[in-house]
Amino acid sequence: MEFSFPRNTKTVKEIYDAFKADLLIIDNSYQRRKVWLLQDKVRLIETILLNLIIPEIFLWECDIDAETGETVRHIVDGQQRINAIIDYICGNFKLNTKYLLDAEIKEKFGNCVFADLPSETKKAIWGYNLSIVNIDKRCIEQDIKNLFFRLNLTDYSLNEQEKRNSLSSEFGNAAEKLSDNPFWERHKVFSAADIRRMKDVEFCSNILILAREGIIDQTSQQKLNQVYDDLKEDYPDKESDIARVESAMQLIDNLTNEQTASFIAKKAQIYSVFSLVLDLLDNCISMNQEIVDKFTAFVSTYNSFKNEKELIFEKVELVQEYENIKRYKLASSEGINKVGNRMIRFEILKRTCLNEDKNIVEHLERVREEILKQK
């Protein structure tokens, strides 16, 4: 079937009204997610103020409101642009001077919110014409995903995860659902740039694989691509795998305190902590204060270690804990996604947290004291 893609223009006012009336729907499943940095938003508004062209917006007529007869359209590509325009009009950000590039715009409108602009400038924004590509309404959702997948094949600015997300996959849907869990924001694992480039979804994909298959080597994208393809149409264990990871998240919350928070916020370390708590779940080992104390003592000692000077200990127990810290540090410094280094980190954490030596916390604290003396 041949599809048609007629083009036209709509003013900012028309887009604004349609969006506010819920006749323009954002659907993040087609392309990148709605995460723009402030500088991106400011420079888009600057482009409009200069009356220059911005990239086309793709709309898809997907439904008709039964009550009003109004056409409902999905914003297939251009979500970030439309959100930035609407956010500015609604006063959600100002034109921060340090992000403006044009000297005249900077002088006239630097640090202005929409309400601060002169009337003529506001009118110019309302009347600015956006270029629209109307996707044939005969297209179905998969047609649109295929369309953008083909476009992405020649877009070298897209990373592998963004390209994977261009195609439907039940496994991908599960990873995206996990990435929306407040857990990640609570632990400050992902930056705005990570979320913008879907690194959070990629990481959640890796955690799902960890929950399903255990620790594996992931120095390339091959395994992720394979799982996305294998579980494209059918993912029978989807809900149980998500529930298992969510249970692991609760245990990690229990391990988080003032001493461990910065450690857990690092991607390589939180992967290792997931390895630990998933193993606890597999072996029906309950999280208790003793495990939390051992984990906290290990992390506090690890955070103090800088590998600047070799320390000598007489007691065998202290030598053992010091060597564990050194090995863990080395396994966290290079080749962090290699299966060997992942296993080293997991085994040291497990051995520490489940160690039957009641004095292990004291031993770790003694090692930490000696490390701090060298600073």
mmCIF file of C-alpha atoms in Angstrom:
data_model
loop_
_atom_site.group_PDB
_atom_site.id
_atom_site.type_symbol
_atom_site.label_atom_id
_atom_site.label_comp_id
_atom_site.label_asym_id
_atom_site.label_seq_id
_atom_site.Cartn_x
_atom_site.Cartn_y
_atom_site.Cartn_z
ATOM 1 C CA MET A 1 0.000 0.000 0.000
ATOM 2 C CA GLU A 2 1.292 3.449 -0.903
ATOM 3 C CA PHE A 3 0.900 6.026 1.836
ATOM 4 C CA SER A 4 0.662 9.776 1.356
ATOM 5 C CA PHE A 5 2.257 12.398 3.601
ATOM 6 C CA PRO A 6 0.713 15.783 2.752
ATOM 7 C CA ARG A 7 2.370 18.861 4.217
ATOM 8 C CA ASN A 8 0.861 22.059 5.545
ATOM 9 C CA THR A 9 1.500 24.628 8.262
ATOM 10 C CA LYS A 10 -0.172 25.382 11.577
ATOM 11 C CA THR A 11 0.361 28.417 13.757
ATOM 12 C CA VAL A 12 1.607 28.141 17.309
ATOM 13 C CA LYS A 13 -1.867 29.278 18.404
ATOM 14 C CA GLU A 14 -3.532 26.395 16.529
ATOM 15 C CA ILE A 15 -1.116 23.862 18.020
ATOM 16 C CA TYR A 16 -1.510 25.360 21.513
ATOM 17 C CA ASP A 17 -5.321 25.220 21.372
ATOM 18 C CA ALA A 18 -5.339 21.646 20.046
ATOM 19 C CA PHE A 19 -2.905 20.536 22.742
ATOM 20 C CA LYS A 20 -4.886 22.168 25.543
ATOM 21 C CA ALA A 21 -8.097 20.594 24.191
ATOM 22 C CA ASP A 22 -6.472 17.123 24.253
ATOM 23 C CA LEU A 23 -6.700 16.927 20.461
ATOM 24 C CA LEU A 24 -2.919 16.568 20.214
ATOM 25 C CA ILE A 25 -1.615 13.567 22.117
ATOM 26 C CA ILE A 26 2.020 12.921 22.977
ATOM 27 C CA ASP A 27 2.996 9.284 22.459
ATOM 28 C CA ASN A 28 6.600 8.543 23.416
ATOM 29 C CA SER A 29 6.540 5.045 21.917
ATOM 30 C CA TYR A 30 7.427 6.285 18.451
ATOM 31 C CA GLN A 31 10.620 8.240 19.007
ATOM 32 C CA ARG A 32 12.759 9.771 21.709
ATOM 33 C CA ARG A 33 11.347 10.551 25.098
ATOM 34 C CA LYS A 34 10.227 13.959 26.286
ATOM 35 C CA VAL A 35 13.433 15.124 27.967
ATOM 36 C CA TRP A 36 15.029 18.331 26.770
ATOM 37 C CA LEU A 37 17.604 20.337 28.657
ATOM 38 C CA LEU A 38 16.753 23.960 29.437
ATOM 39 C CA GLN A 39 19.280 25.205 26.888
ATOM 40 C CA ASP A 40 17.507 23.219 24.141
ATOM 41 C CA LYS A 41 14.188 24.853 25.011
ATOM 42 C CA VAL A 42 15.660 28.351 25.198
ATOM 43 C CA ARG A 43 17.363 28.023 21.819
ATOM 44 C CA LEU A 44 14.188 26.744 20.181
ATOM 45 C CA ILE A 45 12.299 29.848 21.357
ATOM 46 C CA GLU A 46 15.239 31.974 20.192
ATOM 47 C CA THR A 47 14.895 30.402 16.726
ATOM 48 C CA ILE A 48 11.196 31.311 16.677
ATOM 49 C CA LEU A 49 11.958 34.880 17.794
ATOM 50 C CA LEU A 50 14.404 35.119 14.885
ATOM 51 C CA ASN A 51 11.600 33.848 12.592
ATOM 52 C CA LEU A 52 13.827 31.033 11.358
ATOM 53 C CA ILE A 53 12.665 27.544 10.376
ATOM 54 C CA ILE A 54 12.520 24.698 12.896
ATOM 55 C CA PRO A 55 12.303 20.999 11.880
ATOM 56 C CA GLU A 56 9.007 19.537 10.687
ATOM 57 C CA ILE A 57 6.477 18.077 13.104
ATOM 58 C CA PHE A 58 4.875 14.729 12.232
ATOM 59 C CA LEU A 59 1.195 14.294 13.176
ATOM 60 C CA TRP A 60 -0.968 11.188 12.774
ATOM 61 C CA GLU A 61 -4.759 11.337 12.636
ATOM 62 C CA CYS A 62 -5.616 8.417 14.891
ATOM 63 C CA ASP A 63 -9.170 8.990 16.139
ATOM 64 C CA ILE A 64 -12.264 11.198 16.145
ATOM 65 C CA ASP A 65 -13.857 12.432 19.357
ATOM 66 C CA ALA A 66 -17.314 10.809 19.330
ATOM 67 C CA GLU A 67 -18.913 13.683 21.222
ATOM 68 C CA THR A 68 -17.461 16.670 19.380
ATOM 69 C CA GLY A 69 -16.418 15.209 16.030
ATOM 70 C CA GLU A 70 -12.975 16.763 16.496
ATOM 71 C CA THR A 71 -9.999 14.902 15.038
ATOM 72 C CA VAL A 72 -7.510 13.560 17.587
ATOM 73 C CA ARG A 73 -3.895 13.455 16.408
ATOM 74 C CA HIS A 74 -0.780 11.878 17.861
ATOM 75 C CA ILE A 75 2.443 13.874 17.872
ATOM 76 C CA VAL A 76 4.687 11.237 16.355
ATOM 77 C CA ASP A 77 7.802 13.388 16.024
ATOM 78 C CA GLY A 78 8.145 16.861 17.506
ATOM 79 C CA GLN A 79 7.021 16.221 21.076
ATOM 80 C CA GLN A 80 9.992 18.082 22.539
ATOM 81 C CA ARG A 81 9.480 21.096 20.286
ATOM 82 C CA ILE A 82 5.773 21.403 21.048
ATOM 83 C CA ASN A 83 6.346 20.911 24.772
ATOM 84 C CA ALA A 84 9.047 23.581 24.794
ATOM 85 C CA ILE A 85 6.783 26.103 23.037
ATOM 86 C CA ILE A 86 3.825 25.407 25.334
ATOM 87 C CA ASP A 87 6.016 25.428 28.452
ATOM 88 C CA TYR A 88 7.395 28.840 27.490
ATOM 89 C CA ILE A 89 3.962 30.317 26.799
ATOM 90 C CA CYS A 90 2.763 28.966 30.160
ATOM 91 C CA GLY A 91 5.658 30.679 31.950
ATOM 92 C CA ASN A 92 7.498 27.508 32.946
ATOM 93 C CA PHE A 93 10.950 28.818 32.009
ATOM 94 C CA LYS A 94 12.707 32.047 31.089
ATOM 95 C CA LEU A 95 15.099 32.794 28.227
ATOM 96 C CA ASN A 96 18.219 32.319 30.309
ATOM 97 C CA THR A 97 20.773 34.742 28.864
ATOM 98 C CA LYS A 98 23.688 32.312 29.062
ATOM 99 C CA TYR A 99 21.939 29.957 26.613
ATOM 100 C CA LEU A 100 21.025 32.598 24.009
ATOM 101 C CA LEU A 101 23.346 32.826 20.992
ATOM 102 C CA ASP A 102 22.086 35.887 19.105
ATOM 103 C CA ALA A 103 23.373 39.179 20.539
ATOM 104 C CA GLU A 104 20.231 41.160 19.653
ATOM 105 C CA ILE A 105 17.881 38.539 21.125
ATOM 106 C CA LYS A 106 20.046 38.386 24.224
ATOM 107 C CA GLU A 107 19.860 42.154 24.677
ATOM 108 C CA LYS A 108 16.108 42.433 24.017
ATOM 109 C CA PHE A 109 14.726 39.289 25.618
ATOM 110 C CA GLY A 110 17.414 37.865 27.920
ATOM 111 C CA ASN A 111 15.870 36.308 31.073
ATOM 112 C CA CYS A 112 12.326 37.122 29.867
ATOM 113 C CA VAL A 113 9.387 34.818 30.452
ATOM 114 C CA PHE A 114 6.550 34.944 27.919
ATOM 115 C CA ALA A 115 4.572 37.433 30.028
ATOM 116 C CA ASP A 116 7.520 39.874 29.930
ATOM 117 C CA LEU A 117 7.610 40.077 26.132
ATOM 118 C CA PRO A 118 6.245 43.102 24.246
ATOM 119 C CA SER A 119 2.778 42.631 22.740
ATOM 120 C CA GLU A 120 4.083 42.579 19.164
ATOM 121 C CA THR A 121 6.592 39.855 20.034
ATOM 122 C CA LYS A 122 3.881 37.748 21.690
ATOM 123 C CA LYS A 123 1.731 38.113 18.575
ATOM 124 C CA ALA A 124 4.666 37.031 16.415
ATOM 125 C CA ILE A 125 5.069 33.868 18.498
ATOM 126 C CA TRP A 126 1.331 33.071 18.363
ATOM 127 C CA GLY A 127 1.392 33.539 14.598
ATOM 128 C CA TYR A 128 4.613 31.618 13.919
ATOM 129 C CA ASN A 129 4.015 28.882 11.328
ATOM 130 C CA LEU A 130 5.113 25.349 12.156
ATOM 131 C CA SER A 131 5.745 22.961 9.261
ATOM 132 C CA ILE A 132 3.540 19.879 9.596
ATOM 133 C CA VAL A 133 3.823 16.459 7.949
ATOM 134 C CA ASN A 134 0.480 14.642 8.131
ATOM 135 C CA ILE A 135 0.954 10.886 8.282
ATOM 136 C CA ASP A 136 -1.565 8.946 6.215
ATOM 137 C CA LYS A 137 -4.457 7.974 8.503
ATOM 138 C CA ARG A 138 -4.485 4.514 6.891
ATOM 139 C CA CYS A 139 -1.182 3.825 8.669
ATOM 140 C CA ILE A 140 -1.293 1.647 11.740
ATOM 141 C CA GLU A 141 1.059 2.034 14.682
ATOM 142 C CA GLN A 142 3.498 -0.583 13.383
ATOM 143 C CA ASP A 143 3.697 1.193 10.016
ATOM 144 C CA ILE A 144 4.761 4.363 11.829
ATOM 145 C CA LYS A 145 7.378 2.549 13.911
ATOM 146 C CA ASN A 146 8.746 0.920 10.757
ATOM 147 C CA LEU A 147 8.852 4.313 9.060
ATOM 148 C CA PHE A 148 10.918 5.867 11.818
ATOM 149 C CA PHE A 149 13.101 2.782 12.160
ATOM 150 C CA ARG A 150 14.082 3.188 8.505
ATOM 151 C CA LEU A 151 14.765 6.879 9.052
ATOM 152 C CA ASN A 152 16.868 6.035 12.089
ATOM 153 C CA LEU A 153 19.024 3.610 10.111
ATOM 154 C CA THR A 154 20.685 6.591 8.470
ATOM 155 C CA ASP A 155 20.650 8.847 11.536
ATOM 156 C CA TYR A 156 24.062 8.289 13.115
ATOM 157 C CA SER A 157 23.214 10.562 16.044
ATOM 158 C CA LEU A 158 20.856 7.920 17.432
ATOM 159 C CA ASN A 159 22.355 5.386 19.819
ATOM 160 C CA GLU A 160 21.587 1.659 19.803
ATOM 161 C CA GLN A 161 18.889 1.894 22.477
ATOM 162 C CA GLU A 162 17.005 4.606 20.583
ATOM 163 C CA LYS A 163 17.095 2.419 17.478
ATOM 164 C CA ARG A 164 15.854 -0.605 19.463
ATOM 165 C CA ASN A 165 13.036 1.532 20.800
ATOM 166 C CA SER A 166 11.960 2.346 17.240
ATOM 167 C CA LEU A 167 10.666 -1.214 16.882
ATOM 168 C CA SER A 168 7.933 -2.830 18.964
ATOM 169 C CA SER A 169 9.169 -5.345 21.524
ATOM 170 C CA GLU A 170 7.412 -6.749 24.566
ATOM 171 C CA PHE A 171 10.769 -6.907 26.324
ATOM 172 C CA GLY A 172 11.359 -3.247 25.475
ATOM 173 C CA ASN A 173 7.941 -2.360 26.886
ATOM 174 C CA ALA A 174 8.868 -4.102 30.145
ATOM 175 C CA ALA A 175 12.177 -2.226 30.349
ATOM 176 C CA GLU A 176 10.441 1.085 29.724
ATOM 177 C CA LYS A 177 7.880 0.329 32.437
ATOM 178 C CA LEU A 178 10.701 -0.358 34.903
ATOM 179 C CA SER A 179 12.474 2.853 33.902
ATOM 180 C CA ASP A 180 9.393 4.830 34.976
ATOM 181 C CA ASN A 181 9.638 3.481 38.534
ATOM 182 C CA PRO A 182 10.301 6.309 41.075
ATOM 183 C CA PHE A 183 13.141 4.145 42.440
ATOM 184 C CA TRP A 184 15.612 5.552 39.890
ATOM 185 C CA GLU A 185 14.833 9.172 40.677
ATOM 186 C CA ARG A 186 14.915 8.439 44.397
ATOM 187 C CA HIS A 187 18.457 7.088 44.075
ATOM 188 C CA LYS A 188 19.585 9.700 41.503
ATOM 189 C CA VAL A 189 20.927 7.037 39.139
ATOM 190 C CA PHE A 190 20.166 8.751 35.818
ATOM 191 C CA SER A 191 20.910 12.259 34.615
ATOM 192 C CA ALA A 192 18.590 14.230 32.343
ATOM 193 C CA ALA A 193 20.990 13.445 29.489
ATOM 194 C CA ASP A 194 20.756 9.702 30.284
ATOM 195 C CA ILE A 195 16.967 9.824 30.142
ATOM 196 C CA ARG A 196 17.001 11.915 26.993
ATOM 197 C CA ARG A 197 19.104 9.297 25.181
ATOM 198 C CA MET A 198 17.172 6.368 26.733
ATOM 199 C CA LYS A 199 20.158 5.144 28.724
ATOM 200 C CA ASP A 200 17.756 4.513 31.607
ATOM 201 C CA VAL A 201 15.711 2.091 29.478
ATOM 202 C CA GLU A 202 18.907 0.380 28.330
ATOM 203 C CA PHE A 203 20.060 -0.031 31.934
ATOM 204 C CA CYS A 204 16.672 -1.427 32.972
ATOM 205 C CA SER A 205 16.941 -3.876 30.070
ATOM 206 C CA ASN A 206 20.245 -5.051 31.543
ATOM 207 C CA ILE A 207 18.676 -5.450 34.991
ATOM 208 C CA LEU A 208 15.862 -7.548 33.491
ATOM 209 C CA ILE A 209 18.456 -9.767 31.803
ATOM 210 C CA LEU A 210 20.285 -10.032 35.136
ATOM 211 C CA ALA A 211 17.046 -11.133 36.815
ATOM 212 C CA ARG A 212 16.369 -13.691 34.058
ATOM 213 C CA GLU A 213 19.810 -15.098 33.331
ATOM 214 C CA GLY A 214 22.169 -13.991 36.074
ATOM 215 C CA ILE A 215 25.466 -12.184 35.539
ATOM 216 C CA ILE A 216 26.636 -12.172 31.921
ATOM 217 C CA ASP A 217 29.190 -10.339 29.790
ATOM 218 C CA GLN A 218 27.797 -7.175 28.210
ATOM 219 C CA THR A 219 30.785 -5.483 26.665
ATOM 220 C CA SER A 220 28.815 -5.183 23.407
ATOM 221 C CA GLN A 221 25.191 -4.554 22.390
ATOM 222 C CA GLN A 222 24.782 -8.062 20.950
ATOM 223 C CA LYS A 223 22.992 -9.610 23.934
ATOM 224 C CA LEU A 224 20.520 -6.732 24.260
ATOM 225 C CA ASN A 225 19.703 -6.831 20.554
ATOM 226 C CA GLN A 226 19.164 -10.588 20.756
ATOM 227 C CA VAL A 227 16.796 -10.408 23.748
ATOM 228 C CA TYR A 228 14.810 -7.537 22.212
ATOM 229 C CA ASP A 229 14.353 -9.710 19.121
ATOM 230 C CA ASP A 230 13.697 -13.029 20.930
ATOM 231 C CA LEU A 231 11.021 -11.470 23.160
ATOM 232 C CA LYS A 232 9.640 -9.151 20.521
ATOM 233 C CA GLU A 233 6.196 -10.702 20.102
ATOM 234 C CA ASP A 234 5.772 -12.721 23.281
ATOM 235 C CA TYR A 235 7.285 -12.278 26.737
ATOM 236 C CA PRO A 236 5.499 -14.849 28.950
ATOM 237 C CA ASP A 237 7.476 -13.963 32.091
ATOM 238 C CA LYS A 238 7.030 -10.204 31.701
ATOM 239 C CA GLU A 239 4.952 -9.515 34.813
ATOM 240 C CA SER A 240 6.840 -11.939 37.059
ATOM 241 C CA ASP A 241 10.221 -10.551 35.951
ATOM 242 C CA ILE A 242 9.078 -6.976 36.595
ATOM 243 C CA ALA A 243 7.719 -7.986 40.016
ATOM 244 C CA ARG A 244 11.023 -9.672 40.876
ATOM 245 C CA VAL A 245 13.046 -6.585 39.976
ATOM 246 C CA GLU A 246 10.631 -4.413 41.964
ATOM 247 C CA SER A 247 11.148 -6.687 44.986
ATOM 248 C CA ALA A 248 14.894 -6.224 44.542
ATOM 249 C CA MET A 249 14.366 -2.456 44.468
ATOM 250 C CA GLN A 250 12.691 -2.625 47.879
ATOM 251 C CA LEU A 251 15.700 -4.449 49.319
ATOM 252 C CA ILE A 252 18.057 -1.850 47.846
ATOM 253 C CA ASP A 253 15.962 0.849 49.518
ATOM 254 C CA ASN A 254 16.661 -0.951 52.804
ATOM 255 C CA LEU A 255 20.413 -0.854 52.108
ATOM 256 C CA THR A 256 20.390 2.870 51.391
ATOM 257 C CA ASN A 257 21.517 5.327 54.036
ATOM 258 C CA GLU A 258 23.748 8.371 54.351
ATOM 259 C CA GLN A 259 26.916 6.271 54.019
ATOM 260 C CA THR A 260 25.786 4.163 51.036
ATOM 261 C CA ALA A 261 23.634 6.517 48.927
ATOM 262 C CA SER A 262 26.415 7.869 46.685
ATOM 263 C CA PHE A 263 27.756 4.339 46.104
ATOM 264 C CA ILE A 264 24.330 3.017 45.108
ATOM 265 C CA ALA A 265 23.772 5.980 42.759
ATOM 266 C CA LYS A 266 26.626 4.785 40.511
ATOM 267 C CA LYS A 267 25.444 2.548 37.663
ATOM 268 C CA ALA A 268 28.207 -0.060 37.959
ATOM 269 C CA GLN A 269 27.655 -0.345 41.705
ATOM 270 C CA ILE A 270 23.873 -0.491 41.646
ATOM 271 C CA TYR A 271 24.155 -3.302 39.068
ATOM 272 C CA SER A 272 26.317 -5.180 41.589
ATOM 273 C CA VAL A 273 23.866 -4.433 44.394
ATOM 274 C CA PHE A 274 21.035 -5.778 42.218
ATOM 275 C CA SER A 275 23.147 -8.921 41.711
ATOM 276 C CA LEU A 276 23.425 -9.256 45.484
ATOM 277 C CA VAL A 277 19.773 -8.705 46.395
ATOM 278 C CA LEU A 278 18.468 -10.896 43.551
ATOM 279 C CA ASP A 279 20.672 -13.668 44.936
ATOM 280 C CA LEU A 280 19.192 -13.074 48.395
ATOM 281 C CA LEU A 281 15.708 -13.415 46.899
ATOM 282 C CA ASP A 282 16.664 -16.600 45.038
ATOM 283 C CA ASN A 283 17.961 -18.163 48.245
ATOM 284 C CA CYS A 284 15.086 -16.897 50.414
ATOM 285 C CA ILE A 285 17.470 -14.917 52.630
ATOM 286 C CA SER A 286 15.708 -12.108 54.450
ATOM 287 C CA MET A 287 17.213 -8.646 54.624
ATOM 288 C CA ASN A 288 18.070 -7.827 58.234
ATOM 289 C CA GLN A 289 19.970 -5.138 60.120
ATOM 290 C CA GLU A 290 23.076 -7.311 60.299
ATOM 291 C CA ILE A 291 23.294 -7.421 56.487
ATOM 292 C CA VAL A 292 22.668 -3.669 56.292
ATOM 293 C CA ASP A 293 25.456 -2.994 58.825
ATOM 294 C CA LYS A 294 27.962 -5.185 56.962
ATOM 295 C CA PHE A 295 27.080 -3.603 53.629
ATOM 296 C CA THR A 296 27.371 -0.106 55.111
ATOM 297 C CA ALA A 297 30.764 -0.886 56.659
ATOM 298 C CA PHE A 298 32.060 -2.277 53.358
ATOM 299 C CA VAL A 299 30.845 0.715 51.336
ATOM 300 C CA SER A 300 32.211 3.238 53.849
ATOM 301 C CA THR A 301 35.617 1.558 53.676
ATOM 302 C CA TYR A 302 35.489 1.322 49.886
ATOM 303 C CA ASN A 303 34.575 5.007 49.564
ATOM 304 C CA SER A 304 37.620 5.928 51.676
ATOM 305 C CA PHE A 305 40.046 3.842 49.597
ATOM 306 C CA LYS A 306 42.081 5.754 46.985
ATOM 307 C CA ASN A 307 44.709 3.108 46.110
ATOM 308 C CA GLU A 308 47.478 5.656 46.670
ATOM 309 C CA LYS A 309 49.650 3.768 49.150
ATOM 310 C CA GLU A 310 49.941 0.099 50.078
ATOM 311 C CA LEU A 311 48.986 -0.600 53.688
ATOM 312 C CA ILE A 312 50.439 -3.393 55.795
ATOM 313 C CA PHE A 313 48.290 -5.214 58.348
ATOM 314 C CA GLU A 314 49.396 -7.878 60.804
ATOM 315 C CA LYS A 315 46.045 -9.515 61.486
ATOM 316 C CA VAL A 316 44.914 -11.982 58.822
ATOM 317 C CA GLU A 317 41.311 -10.762 59.072
ATOM 318 C CA LEU A 318 42.329 -7.179 58.310
ATOM 319 C CA VAL A 319 44.552 -8.280 55.420
ATOM 320 C CA GLN A 320 41.618 -10.200 53.934
ATOM 321 C CA GLU A 321 39.212 -7.247 54.112
ATOM 322 C CA TYR A 322 41.837 -4.863 52.736
ATOM 323 C CA GLU A 323 42.507 -7.197 49.789
ATOM 324 C CA ASN A 324 38.759 -7.468 49.122
ATOM 325 C CA ILE A 325 38.501 -3.679 48.959
ATOM 326 C CA LYS A 326 41.457 -3.516 46.547
ATOM 327 C CA ARG A 327 40.040 -6.243 44.295
ATOM 328 C CA TYR A 328 36.601 -4.626 44.284
ATOM 329 C CA LYS A 329 38.162 -1.266 43.399
ATOM 330 C CA LEU A 330 40.088 -2.774 40.482
ATOM 331 C CA ALA A 331 36.965 -4.585 39.205
ATOM 332 C CA SER A 332 35.108 -1.253 39.326
ATOM 333 C CA SER A 333 37.779 0.724 37.506
ATOM 334 C CA GLU A 334 38.089 -0.965 34.111
ATOM 335 C CA GLY A 335 36.059 -3.390 32.017
ATOM 336 C CA ILE A 336 33.132 -2.914 34.390
ATOM 337 C CA ASN A 337 30.722 -4.818 32.107
ATOM 338 C CA LYS A 338 32.991 -7.849 31.675
ATOM 339 C CA VAL A 339 31.529 -10.951 33.265
ATOM 340 C CA GLY A 340 34.725 -11.568 35.271
ATOM 341 C CA ASN A 341 34.692 -8.150 36.912
ATOM 342 C CA ARG A 342 30.956 -8.307 37.526
ATOM 343 C CA MET A 343 31.414 -11.672 39.257
ATOM 344 C CA ILE A 344 34.260 -10.339 41.410
ATOM 345 C CA ARG A 345 32.122 -7.448 42.640
ATOM 346 C CA PHE A 346 29.117 -9.701 43.302
ATOM 347 C CA GLU A 347 31.134 -12.375 45.145
ATOM 348 C CA ILE A 348 32.873 -9.840 47.386
ATOM 349 C CA LEU A 349 29.577 -8.149 48.289
ATOM 350 C CA LYS A 350 27.895 -11.486 48.973
ATOM 351 C CA ARG A 351 30.805 -12.834 51.006
ATOM 352 C CA THR A 352 30.884 -9.632 53.058
ATOM 353 C CA CYS A 353 27.144 -9.366 53.712
ATOM 354 C CA LEU A 354 26.687 -13.054 54.556
ATOM 355 C CA ASN A 355 29.961 -13.457 56.442
ATOM 356 C CA GLU A 356 29.429 -15.363 59.691
ATOM 357 C CA ASP A 357 32.313 -13.574 61.406
ATOM 358 C CA LYS A 358 30.571 -11.337 63.932
ATOM 359 C CA ASN A 359 33.588 -9.015 63.954
ATOM 360 C CA ILE A 360 33.614 -8.243 60.228
ATOM 361 C CA VAL A 361 32.113 -4.770 60.723
ATOM 362 C CA GLU A 362 34.829 -3.997 63.274
ATOM 363 C CA HIS A 363 37.506 -5.311 60.880
ATOM 364 C CA LEU A 364 36.244 -3.123 58.047
ATOM 365 C CA GLU A 365 36.130 -0.091 60.318
ATOM 366 C CA ARG A 366 39.743 -0.756 61.408
ATOM 367 C CA VAL A 367 40.817 -0.914 57.759
ATOM 368 C CA ARG A 368 38.963 2.316 57.055
ATOM 369 C CA GLU A 369 40.673 4.049 59.983
ATOM 370 C CA GLU A 370 44.096 3.060 58.637
ATOM 371 C CA ILE A 371 43.181 4.268 55.141
ATOM 372 C CA LEU A 372 42.060 7.629 56.512
ATOM 373 C CA LYS A 373 45.324 8.011 58.458
ATOM 374 C CA GLN A 374 47.218 7.991 55.158
ATOM 375 C CA LYS A 375 45.330 11.009 53.787
#
